[in-house]
Coordinates of C-alpha atoms and ligand atoms in Angstrom, one line a residue:
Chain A
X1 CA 21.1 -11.7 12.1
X2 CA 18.2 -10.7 14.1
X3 CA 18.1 -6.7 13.5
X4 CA 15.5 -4.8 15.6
X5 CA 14.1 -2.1 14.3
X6 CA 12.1 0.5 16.4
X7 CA 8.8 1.7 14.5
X8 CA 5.5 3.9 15.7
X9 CA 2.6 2.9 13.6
X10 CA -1.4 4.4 14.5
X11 CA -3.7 1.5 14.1
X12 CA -7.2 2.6 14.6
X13 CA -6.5 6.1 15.9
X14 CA -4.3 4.2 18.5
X15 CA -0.4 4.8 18.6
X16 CA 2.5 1.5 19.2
X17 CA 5.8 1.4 19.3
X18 CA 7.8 -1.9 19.1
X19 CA 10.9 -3.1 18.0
X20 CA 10.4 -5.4 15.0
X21 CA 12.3 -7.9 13.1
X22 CA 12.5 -6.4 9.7
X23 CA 11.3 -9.5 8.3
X24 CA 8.1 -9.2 10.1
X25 CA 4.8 -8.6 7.6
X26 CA 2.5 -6.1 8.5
X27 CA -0.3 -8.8 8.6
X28 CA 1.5 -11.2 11.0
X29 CA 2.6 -7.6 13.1
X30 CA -1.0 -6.9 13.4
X31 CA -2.5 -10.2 14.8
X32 CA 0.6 -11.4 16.5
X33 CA 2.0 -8.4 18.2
X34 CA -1.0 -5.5 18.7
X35 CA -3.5 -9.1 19.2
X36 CA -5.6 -7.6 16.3
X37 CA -6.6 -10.5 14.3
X38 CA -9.5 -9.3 12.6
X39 CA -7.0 -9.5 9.2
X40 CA -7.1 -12.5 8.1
X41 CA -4.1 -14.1 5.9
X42 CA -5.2 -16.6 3.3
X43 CA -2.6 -16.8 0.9
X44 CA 0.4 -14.7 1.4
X45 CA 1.1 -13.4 -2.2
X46 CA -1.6 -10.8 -2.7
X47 CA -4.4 -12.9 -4.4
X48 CA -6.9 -13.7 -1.9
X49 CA -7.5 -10.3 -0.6
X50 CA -8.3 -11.5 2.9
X51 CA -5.3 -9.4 4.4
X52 CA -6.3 -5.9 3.0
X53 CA -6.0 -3.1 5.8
X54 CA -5.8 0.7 5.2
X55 CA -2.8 2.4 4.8
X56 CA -3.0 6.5 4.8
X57 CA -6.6 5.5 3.9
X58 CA -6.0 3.5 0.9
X59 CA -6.8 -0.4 0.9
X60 CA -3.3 -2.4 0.8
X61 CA -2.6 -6.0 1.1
X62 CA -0.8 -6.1 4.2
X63 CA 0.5 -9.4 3.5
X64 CA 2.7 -7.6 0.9
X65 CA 4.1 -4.7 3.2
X66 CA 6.9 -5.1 6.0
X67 CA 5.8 -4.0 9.4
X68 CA 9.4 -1.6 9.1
X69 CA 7.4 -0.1 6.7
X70 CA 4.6 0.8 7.7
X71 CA 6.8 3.2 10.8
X72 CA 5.7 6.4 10.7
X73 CA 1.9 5.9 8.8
X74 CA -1.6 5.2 9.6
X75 CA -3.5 2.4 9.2
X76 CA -7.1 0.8 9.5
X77 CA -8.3 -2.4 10.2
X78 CA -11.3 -4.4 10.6
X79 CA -12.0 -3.4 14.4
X80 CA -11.7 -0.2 13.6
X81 CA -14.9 0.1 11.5
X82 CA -17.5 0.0 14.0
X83 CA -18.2 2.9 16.1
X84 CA -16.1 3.0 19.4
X85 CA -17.2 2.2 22.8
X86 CA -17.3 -1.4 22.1
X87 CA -21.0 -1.7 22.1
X88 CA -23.1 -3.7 19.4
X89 CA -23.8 -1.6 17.0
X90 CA -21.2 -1.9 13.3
X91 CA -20.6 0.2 10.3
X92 CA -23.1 0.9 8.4
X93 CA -21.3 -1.7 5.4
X94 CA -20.8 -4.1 8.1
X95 CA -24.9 -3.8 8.7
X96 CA -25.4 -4.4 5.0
X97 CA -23.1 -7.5 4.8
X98 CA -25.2 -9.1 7.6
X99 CA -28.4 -8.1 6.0
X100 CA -28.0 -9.0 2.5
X101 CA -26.0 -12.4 3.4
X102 CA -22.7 -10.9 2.3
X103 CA -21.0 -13.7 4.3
X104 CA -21.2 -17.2 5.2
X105 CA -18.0 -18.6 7.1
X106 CA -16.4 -14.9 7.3
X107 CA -13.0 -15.2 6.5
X108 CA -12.7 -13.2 3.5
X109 CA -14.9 -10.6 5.0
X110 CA -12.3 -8.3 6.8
X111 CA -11.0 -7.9 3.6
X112 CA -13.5 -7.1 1.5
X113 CA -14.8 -4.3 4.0
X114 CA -11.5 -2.7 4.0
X115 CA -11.4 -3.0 -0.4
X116 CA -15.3 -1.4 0.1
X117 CA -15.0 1.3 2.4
X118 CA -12.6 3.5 0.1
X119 CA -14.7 2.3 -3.0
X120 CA -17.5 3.7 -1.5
X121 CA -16.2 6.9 -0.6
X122 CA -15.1 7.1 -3.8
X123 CA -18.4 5.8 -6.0
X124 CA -21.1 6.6 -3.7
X125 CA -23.3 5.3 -6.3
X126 CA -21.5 2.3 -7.9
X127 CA -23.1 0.6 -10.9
X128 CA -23.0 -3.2 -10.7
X129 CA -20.2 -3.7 -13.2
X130 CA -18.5 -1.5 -11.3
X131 CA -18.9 -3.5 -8.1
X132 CA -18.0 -6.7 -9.4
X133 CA -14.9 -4.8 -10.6
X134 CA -13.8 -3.3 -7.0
X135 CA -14.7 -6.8 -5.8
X136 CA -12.2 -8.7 -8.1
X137 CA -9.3 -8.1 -5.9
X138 CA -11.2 -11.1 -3.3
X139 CA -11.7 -14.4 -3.5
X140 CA -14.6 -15.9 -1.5
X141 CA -15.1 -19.7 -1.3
X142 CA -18.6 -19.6 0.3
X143 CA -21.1 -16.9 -0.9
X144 CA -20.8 -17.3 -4.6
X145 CA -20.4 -13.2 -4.1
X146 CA -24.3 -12.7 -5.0
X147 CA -24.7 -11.3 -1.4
X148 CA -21.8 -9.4 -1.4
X149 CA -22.6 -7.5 -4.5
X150 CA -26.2 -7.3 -2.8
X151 CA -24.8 -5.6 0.4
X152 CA -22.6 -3.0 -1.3
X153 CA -25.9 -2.0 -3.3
X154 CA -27.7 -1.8 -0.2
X155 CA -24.8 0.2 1.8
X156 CA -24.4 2.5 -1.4
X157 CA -28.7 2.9 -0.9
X158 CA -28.6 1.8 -4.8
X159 CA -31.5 0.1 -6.5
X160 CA -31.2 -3.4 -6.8
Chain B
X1 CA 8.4 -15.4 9.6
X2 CA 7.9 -16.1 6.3
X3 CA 10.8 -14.1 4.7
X4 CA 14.2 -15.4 5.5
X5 CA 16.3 -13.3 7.0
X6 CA 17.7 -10.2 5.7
X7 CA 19.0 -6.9 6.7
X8 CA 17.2 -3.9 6.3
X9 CA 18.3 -0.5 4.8
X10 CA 16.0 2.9 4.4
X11 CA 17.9 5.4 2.7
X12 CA 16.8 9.0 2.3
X13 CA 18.2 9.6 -0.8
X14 CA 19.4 8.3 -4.4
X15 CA 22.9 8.5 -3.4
X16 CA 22.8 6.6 0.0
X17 CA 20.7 3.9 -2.0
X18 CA 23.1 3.5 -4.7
X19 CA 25.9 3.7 -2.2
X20 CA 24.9 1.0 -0.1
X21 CA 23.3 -0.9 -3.7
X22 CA 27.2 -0.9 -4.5
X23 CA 28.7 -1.7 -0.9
X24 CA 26.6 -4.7 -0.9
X25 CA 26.9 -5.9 -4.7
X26 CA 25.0 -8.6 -6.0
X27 CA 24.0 -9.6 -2.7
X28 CA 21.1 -6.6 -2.3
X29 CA 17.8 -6.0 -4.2
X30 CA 16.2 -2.8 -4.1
X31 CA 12.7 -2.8 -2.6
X32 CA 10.0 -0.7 -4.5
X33 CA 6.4 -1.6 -3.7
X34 CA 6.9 -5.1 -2.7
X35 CA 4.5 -6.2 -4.8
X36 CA 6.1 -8.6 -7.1
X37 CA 9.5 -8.8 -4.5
X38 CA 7.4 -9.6 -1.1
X39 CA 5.2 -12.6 -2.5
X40 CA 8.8 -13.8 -4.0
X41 CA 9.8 -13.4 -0.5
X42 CA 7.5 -15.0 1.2
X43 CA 7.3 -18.1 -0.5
X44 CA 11.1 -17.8 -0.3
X45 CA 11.5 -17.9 -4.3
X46 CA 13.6 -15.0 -3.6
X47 CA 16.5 -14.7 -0.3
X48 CA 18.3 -11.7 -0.9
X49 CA 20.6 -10.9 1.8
X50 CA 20.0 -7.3 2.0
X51 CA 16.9 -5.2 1.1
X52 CA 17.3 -1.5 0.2
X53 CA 13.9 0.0 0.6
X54 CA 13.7 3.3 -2.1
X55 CA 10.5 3.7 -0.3
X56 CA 11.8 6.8 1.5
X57 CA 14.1 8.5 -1.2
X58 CA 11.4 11.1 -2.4
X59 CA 13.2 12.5 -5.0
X60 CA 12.5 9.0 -7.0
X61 CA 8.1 9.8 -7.2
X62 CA 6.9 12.3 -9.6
X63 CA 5.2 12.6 -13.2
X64 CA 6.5 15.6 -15.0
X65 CA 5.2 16.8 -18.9
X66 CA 8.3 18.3 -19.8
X67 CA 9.6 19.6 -23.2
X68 CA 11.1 15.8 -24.5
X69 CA 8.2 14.5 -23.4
X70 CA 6.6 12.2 -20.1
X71 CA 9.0 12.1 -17.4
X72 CA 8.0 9.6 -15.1
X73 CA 10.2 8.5 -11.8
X74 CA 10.7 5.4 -10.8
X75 CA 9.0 5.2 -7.7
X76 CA 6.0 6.5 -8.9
X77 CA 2.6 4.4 -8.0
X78 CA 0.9 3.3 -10.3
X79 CA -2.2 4.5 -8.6
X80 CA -0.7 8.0 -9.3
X81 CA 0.2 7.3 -12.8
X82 CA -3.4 5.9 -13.6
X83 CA -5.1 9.2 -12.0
X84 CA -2.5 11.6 -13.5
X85 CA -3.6 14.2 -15.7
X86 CA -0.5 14.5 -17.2
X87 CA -0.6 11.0 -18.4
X88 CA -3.9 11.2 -20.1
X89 CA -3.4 14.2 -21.9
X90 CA 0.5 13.4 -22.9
X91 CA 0.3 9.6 -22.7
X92 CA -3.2 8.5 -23.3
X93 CA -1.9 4.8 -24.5
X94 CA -0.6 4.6 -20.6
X95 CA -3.4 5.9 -19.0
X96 CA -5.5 3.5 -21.0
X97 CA -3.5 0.8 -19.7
X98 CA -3.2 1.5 -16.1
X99 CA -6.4 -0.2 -14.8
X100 CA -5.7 -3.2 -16.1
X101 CA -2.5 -3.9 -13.9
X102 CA -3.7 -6.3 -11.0
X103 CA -6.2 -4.4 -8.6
X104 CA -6.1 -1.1 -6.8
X105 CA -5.1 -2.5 -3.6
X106 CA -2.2 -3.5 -5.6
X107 CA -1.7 -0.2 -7.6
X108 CA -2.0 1.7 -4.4
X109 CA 1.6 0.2 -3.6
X110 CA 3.4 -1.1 -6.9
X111 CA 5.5 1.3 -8.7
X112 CA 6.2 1.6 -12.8
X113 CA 9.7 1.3 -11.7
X114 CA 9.3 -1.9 -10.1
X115 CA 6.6 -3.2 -12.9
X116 CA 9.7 -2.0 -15.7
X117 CA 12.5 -3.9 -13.7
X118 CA 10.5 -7.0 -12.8
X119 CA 10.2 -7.6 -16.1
X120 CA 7.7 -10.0 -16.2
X121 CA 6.5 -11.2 -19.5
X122 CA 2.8 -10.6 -18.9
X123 CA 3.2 -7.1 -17.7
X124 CA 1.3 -4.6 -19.0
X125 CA 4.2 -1.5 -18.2
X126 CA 6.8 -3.1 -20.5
X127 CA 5.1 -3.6 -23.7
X128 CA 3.1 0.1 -23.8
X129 CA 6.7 1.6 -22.9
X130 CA 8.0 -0.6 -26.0
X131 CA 5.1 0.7 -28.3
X132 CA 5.7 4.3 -27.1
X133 CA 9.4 4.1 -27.8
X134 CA 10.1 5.0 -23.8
X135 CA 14.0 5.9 -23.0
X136 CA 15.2 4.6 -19.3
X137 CA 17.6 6.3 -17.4
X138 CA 19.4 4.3 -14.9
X139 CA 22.2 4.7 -12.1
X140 CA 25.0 2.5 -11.4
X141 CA 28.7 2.6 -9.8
X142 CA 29.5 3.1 -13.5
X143 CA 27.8 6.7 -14.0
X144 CA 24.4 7.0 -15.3
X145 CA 23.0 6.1 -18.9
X146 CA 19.8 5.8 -21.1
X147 CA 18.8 2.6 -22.0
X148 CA 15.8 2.4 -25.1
X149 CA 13.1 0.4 -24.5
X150 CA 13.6 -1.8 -26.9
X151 CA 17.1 -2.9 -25.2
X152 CA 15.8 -2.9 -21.6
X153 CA 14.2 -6.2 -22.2
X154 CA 16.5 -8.7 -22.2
X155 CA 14.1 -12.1 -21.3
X156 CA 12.0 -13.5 -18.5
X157 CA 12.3 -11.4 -15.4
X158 CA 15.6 -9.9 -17.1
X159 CA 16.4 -6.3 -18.3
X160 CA 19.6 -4.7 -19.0
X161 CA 20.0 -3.3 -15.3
X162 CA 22.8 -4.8 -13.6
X163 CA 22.6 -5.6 -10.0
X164 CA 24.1 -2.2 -8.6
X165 CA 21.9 -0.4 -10.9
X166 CA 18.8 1.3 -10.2
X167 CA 16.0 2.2 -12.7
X168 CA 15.6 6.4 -12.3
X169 CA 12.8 7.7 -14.9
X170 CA 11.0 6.1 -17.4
X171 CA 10.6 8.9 -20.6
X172 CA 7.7 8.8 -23.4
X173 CA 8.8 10.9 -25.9
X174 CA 6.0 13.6 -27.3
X175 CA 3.7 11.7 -29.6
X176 CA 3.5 13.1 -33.5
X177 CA 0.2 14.7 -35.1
X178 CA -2.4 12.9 -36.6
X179 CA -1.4 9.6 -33.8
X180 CA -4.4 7.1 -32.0
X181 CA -4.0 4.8 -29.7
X182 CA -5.2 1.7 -28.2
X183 CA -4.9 -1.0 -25.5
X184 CA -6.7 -4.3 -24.8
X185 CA -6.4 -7.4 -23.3
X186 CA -7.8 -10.5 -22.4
X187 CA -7.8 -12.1 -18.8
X188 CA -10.0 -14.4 -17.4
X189 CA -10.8 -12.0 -14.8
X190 CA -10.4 -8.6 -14.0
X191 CA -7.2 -7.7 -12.7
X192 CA -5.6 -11.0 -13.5
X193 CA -2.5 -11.8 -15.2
X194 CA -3.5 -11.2 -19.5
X195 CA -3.4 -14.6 -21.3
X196 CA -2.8 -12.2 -24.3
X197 CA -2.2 -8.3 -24.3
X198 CA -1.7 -6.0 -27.4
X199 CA -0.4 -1.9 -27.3
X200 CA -0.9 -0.3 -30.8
X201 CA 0.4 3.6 -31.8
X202 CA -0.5 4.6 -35.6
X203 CA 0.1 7.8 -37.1
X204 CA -1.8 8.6 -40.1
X205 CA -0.3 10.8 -43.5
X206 CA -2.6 14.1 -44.5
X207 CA -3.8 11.7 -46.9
X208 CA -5.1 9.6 -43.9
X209 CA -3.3 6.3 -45.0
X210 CA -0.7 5.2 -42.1
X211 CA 2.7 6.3 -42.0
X212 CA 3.9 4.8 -39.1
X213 CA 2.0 1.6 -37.0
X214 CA 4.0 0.3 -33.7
X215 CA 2.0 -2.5 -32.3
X216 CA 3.6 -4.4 -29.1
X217 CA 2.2 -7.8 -27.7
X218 CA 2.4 -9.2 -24.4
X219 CA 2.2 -12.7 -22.6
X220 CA 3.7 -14.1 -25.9
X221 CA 6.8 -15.0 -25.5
X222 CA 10.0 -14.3 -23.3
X223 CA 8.9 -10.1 -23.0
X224 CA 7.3 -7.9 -24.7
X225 CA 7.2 -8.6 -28.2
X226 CA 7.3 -5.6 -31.0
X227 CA 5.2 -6.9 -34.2
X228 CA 7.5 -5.7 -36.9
X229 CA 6.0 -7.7 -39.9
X230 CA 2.5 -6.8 -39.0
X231 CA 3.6 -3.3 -38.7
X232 CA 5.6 -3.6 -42.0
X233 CA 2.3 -4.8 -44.3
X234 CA 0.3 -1.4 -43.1
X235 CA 3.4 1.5 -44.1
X236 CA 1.8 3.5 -46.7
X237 CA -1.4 1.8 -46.6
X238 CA -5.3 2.9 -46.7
X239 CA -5.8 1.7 -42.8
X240 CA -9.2 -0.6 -44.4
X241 CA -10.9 -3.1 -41.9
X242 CA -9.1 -5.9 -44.8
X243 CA -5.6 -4.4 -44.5
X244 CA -6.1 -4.2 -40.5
X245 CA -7.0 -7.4 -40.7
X246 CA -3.9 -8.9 -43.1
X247 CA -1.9 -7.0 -40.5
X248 CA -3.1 -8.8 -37.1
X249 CA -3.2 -11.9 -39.0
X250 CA 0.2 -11.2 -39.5
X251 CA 1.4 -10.5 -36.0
X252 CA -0.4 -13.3 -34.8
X253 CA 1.1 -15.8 -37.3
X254 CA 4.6 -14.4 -38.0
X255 CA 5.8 -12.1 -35.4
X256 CA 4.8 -14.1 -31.9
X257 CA 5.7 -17.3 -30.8
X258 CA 3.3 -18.1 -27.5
X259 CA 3.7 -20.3 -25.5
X260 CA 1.5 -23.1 -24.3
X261 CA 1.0 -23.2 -20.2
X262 CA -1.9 -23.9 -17.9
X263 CA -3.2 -20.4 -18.6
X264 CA -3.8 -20.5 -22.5
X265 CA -2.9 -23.0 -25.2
X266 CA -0.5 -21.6 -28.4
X267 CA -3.0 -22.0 -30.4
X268 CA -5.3 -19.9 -28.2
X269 CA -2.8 -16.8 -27.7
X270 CA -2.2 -17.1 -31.1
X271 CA -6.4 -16.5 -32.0
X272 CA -6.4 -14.4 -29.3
X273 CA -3.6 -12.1 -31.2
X274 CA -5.3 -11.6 -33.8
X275 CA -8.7 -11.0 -32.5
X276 CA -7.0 -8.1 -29.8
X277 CA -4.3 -6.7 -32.6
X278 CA -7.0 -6.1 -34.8
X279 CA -9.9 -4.3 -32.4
X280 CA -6.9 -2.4 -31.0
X281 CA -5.6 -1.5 -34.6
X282 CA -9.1 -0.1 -35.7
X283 CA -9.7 2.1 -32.3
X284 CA -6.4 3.5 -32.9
X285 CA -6.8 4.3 -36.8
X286 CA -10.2 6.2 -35.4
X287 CA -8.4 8.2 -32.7
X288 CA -6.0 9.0 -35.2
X289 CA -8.1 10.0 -37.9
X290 CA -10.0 12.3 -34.9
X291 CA -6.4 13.7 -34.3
X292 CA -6.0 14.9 -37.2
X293 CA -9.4 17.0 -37.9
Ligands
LIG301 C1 -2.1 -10.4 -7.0 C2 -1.2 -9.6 -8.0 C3 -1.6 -9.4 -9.3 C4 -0.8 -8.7 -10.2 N1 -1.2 -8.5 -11.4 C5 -0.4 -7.8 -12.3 C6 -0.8 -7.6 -13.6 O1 -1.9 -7.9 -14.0 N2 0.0 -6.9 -14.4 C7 1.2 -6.5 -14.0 O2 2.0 -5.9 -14.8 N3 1.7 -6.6 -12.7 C8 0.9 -7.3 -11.9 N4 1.3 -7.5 -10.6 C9 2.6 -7.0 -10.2 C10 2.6 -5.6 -9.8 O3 2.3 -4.7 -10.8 C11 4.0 -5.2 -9.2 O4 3.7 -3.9 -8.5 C12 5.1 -5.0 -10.1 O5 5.4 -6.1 -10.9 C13 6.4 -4.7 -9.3 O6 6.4 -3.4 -8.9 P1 6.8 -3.1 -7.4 O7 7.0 -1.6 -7.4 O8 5.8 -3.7 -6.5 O9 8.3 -3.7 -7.3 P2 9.0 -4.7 -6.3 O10 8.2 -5.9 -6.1 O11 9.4 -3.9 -5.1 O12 10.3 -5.0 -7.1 C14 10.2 -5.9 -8.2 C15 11.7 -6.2 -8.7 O13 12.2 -5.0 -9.4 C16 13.4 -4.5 -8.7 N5 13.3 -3.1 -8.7 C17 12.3 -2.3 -8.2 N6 12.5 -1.0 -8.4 C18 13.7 -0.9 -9.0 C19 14.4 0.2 -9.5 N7 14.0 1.4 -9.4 N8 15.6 -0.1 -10.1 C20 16.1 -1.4 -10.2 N9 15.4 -2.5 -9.8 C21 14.2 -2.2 -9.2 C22 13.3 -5.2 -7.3 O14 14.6 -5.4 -6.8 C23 12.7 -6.5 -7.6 O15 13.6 -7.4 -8.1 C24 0.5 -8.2 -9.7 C25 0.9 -8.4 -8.4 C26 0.1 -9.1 -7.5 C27 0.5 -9.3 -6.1
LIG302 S1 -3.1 -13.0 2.5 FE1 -2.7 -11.1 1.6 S2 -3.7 -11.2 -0.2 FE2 -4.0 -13.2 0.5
LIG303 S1 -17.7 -16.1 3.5 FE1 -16.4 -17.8 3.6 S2 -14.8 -17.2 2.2 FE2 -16.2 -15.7 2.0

């Protein structure tokens, strides 16, 4: 029973086609067959948050969507954050994460970004409760999540 | 791959999904936002042979304030539902609620359909569609038919759907004058499963004592349990802070019986009923009594 099924997904303004088991997760499609493992996968079941990607612009875990379904949309990951050209310079949350300490070993980060850059545009001036709210959806076992609430602050230009 | 096999349908429409739900019998699940199916999937908890994605079948995703009431399709998001202005002014008790399912990331995808049909016993979805009296319509091989809330339920992770069934609309019926509401929960952390969960409707008399309380409880038991004693003690009552009281008392101690697990203790969920029945009581007395000015 291996079923093939042809999709066209835009990842990061860039268009693929493949032919995909339908079995295939979106996360494991995007590191193993476009190479594009900036999503990470921690705990396949929608806790950890590490996955999270955008789809249409809104954060999903992409360990909890089949690469079949995803045919047809538009998603976002982690590379495609920082300005193109390949050059040095990152988002402007990506800057704030490595300013305020918002990581340590990095894994969860991806995930978070992609959670925080739709918060953002939506609560360009989030309070702090409602930070540690939009961060729930992420575990992190290194920063204690201090810096990480620090760093949205200092993307969203709010007052510590 | 971490899904066993399986083959893969997208249908366009209801009757290609319930076609191909019936060619395949008991051997198919429908797929609605994955979000409870997938991780069931992936840690291979669940096999089915055959997925049928509703994903694509449009006509399923909508949130319409008719004349019976709240129509709400199956396939809606829950994202949608929790930013629908339809909800909060015809459902407020469901809008309340919303934000307290998982995490937007999840909402973004999971559907009330799926949340109603899961069926699990710490859901939010189930026990505010029991307190609001919701009617399901569902679609099977057999025709279609309403289902009450109150005998959709049927245990853990089990409703009254059969297997060649799907879930259509969920419908909350107009609320009555002079009616509050309120939601609360407890859960160790935002987003997280609720150790205990309580949905309370009360509509007050012109006299302003209660003449009808619905209070629902979740994470309890085997569902989403309706508190019919606690209900019972406040008919025709003066809603005081005492009589609120003797009624959460009541629900906690008469109409649950919680479990123990690595979550919570009994004992806990039981204090934890109480303590949530009664805040939720006297927010929705005050919401009522505003109604009715
Ligand atoms: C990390 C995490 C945290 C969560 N926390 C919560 C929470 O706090 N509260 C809560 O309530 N939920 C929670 N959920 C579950 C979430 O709300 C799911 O979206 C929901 O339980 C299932 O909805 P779905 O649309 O994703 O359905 P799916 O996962 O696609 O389907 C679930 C089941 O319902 C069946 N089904 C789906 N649609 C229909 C239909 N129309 N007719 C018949 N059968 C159908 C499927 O075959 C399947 O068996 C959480 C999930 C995750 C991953
Ligand atoms: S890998 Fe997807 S949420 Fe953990
Ligand atoms: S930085 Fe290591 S898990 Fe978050």
């Amino acid at each position: 029973m291996d079923q093939q099924v042809p999709i066209g997904v835009t990842v990061n303004g860039v268009r693929h086609e493949r032919a995909v088991e339908p079995r295939l997760l979106l996360s494991d499609f995007l590191r193993h067959e476009l190479g594009l493992t900036g999503t990470h996968v921690g705990c396949e079941h929608g806790v950890c948050g590490a996955c999270t990607v955008l789809l249409d612009g809104d954060a999903v875990r992409s360990c909890l969507i089949l690469a079949v379904q995803a045919d047809g949309h538009e998603l976002v990951t982690v590379e495609g954050l920082a300005p193109p050209g390949g050059g040095d310079e990152l988002h402007p949350l990506q800057a704030a994460f490595r300013e305020a300490h918002g990581l340590q070993c990095g894994f969860c980060t991806p995930g978070f970004l992609m959670t925080l850059v739709p918060f953002l545009r939506e609560h360009p001036h989030p309070s702090e409760p409602e930070i540690r709210e939009a961060l729930s959806g992420h575990l992190c076992r290194c920063t204690g999540y201090q810096g990480i609430v620090a760093a949205v602050r200092l993307a969203a230009g709010s007052a510590p | 791959m971490k899904p066993a096999p399986f083959a893969y349908h997208r249908p366009a429409t209801l009757d290609e999904a319930l076609a191909l739900l019936a060619e395949h019998g008991g051997e198919a699940k429908p797929l609605a936002g994955g979000q409870s199916l997938i991780p069931a999937m992936n840690f291979r908890l669940a096999r089915p042979a055959v997925l049928v994605d509703l994903n694509r079948v449009a006509e399923l995703g909508y949130v319409r304030a008719g004349r019976d009431g709240l129509q709400i399709g199956a396939m809606t998001r829950q994202r949608a539902v929790e930013r629908s202005d339809a909800v909060r002014s015809a459902a407020p008790l469901l809008a309340e609620a919303m934000p307290f399912i998982a995490h937007p990331q999840i909402r973004n995808r999971g559907t009330v359909g799926g949340s109603l049909a899961h069926a699990d016993p710490a859901a939010e979805l189930p026990a505010v569609m029991l307190a609001l009296e919701a009617r399901f319509r569902a679609r099977g091989p057999q025709g279609e038919r309403w289902i009450p809330a109150g005998e959709f339920f049927t245990g853990i992770l089990e409703t009254a759907l059969g297997p060649d069934e799907l879930l259509l609309e969920v419908v909350v019926p107009k609320s009555p004058a002079r009616t509050g509401y309120a939601f609360a929960e407890l859960a160790r952390r935002r987003g997280d499963y609720a150790l205990v969960g309580v949905a309370a409707r009360v509509t007050l008399d012109r006299r302003g004592r209660c003449q009808a309380a619905r209070i629902t409880l979740f994470s309890v038991g085997d569902g989403p349990v309706l508190a019919a004693a606690a209900a019972a003690m406040l008919d025709g009552q003066e809603p005081s802070p005492e009589a609120m009281r003797a009624a959460a008392d009541a629900a906690a101690q008469r109409d649950i019986d919680p479990p123990s697990d690595i979550h919570a203790s009994a004992a806990y969920r039981r204090r934890l009923a109480a303590v949530l029945t009664r805040r939720a009581l006297a927010r929705a007395v005050e919401r009522a009594a505003q109604a009715s000015q």
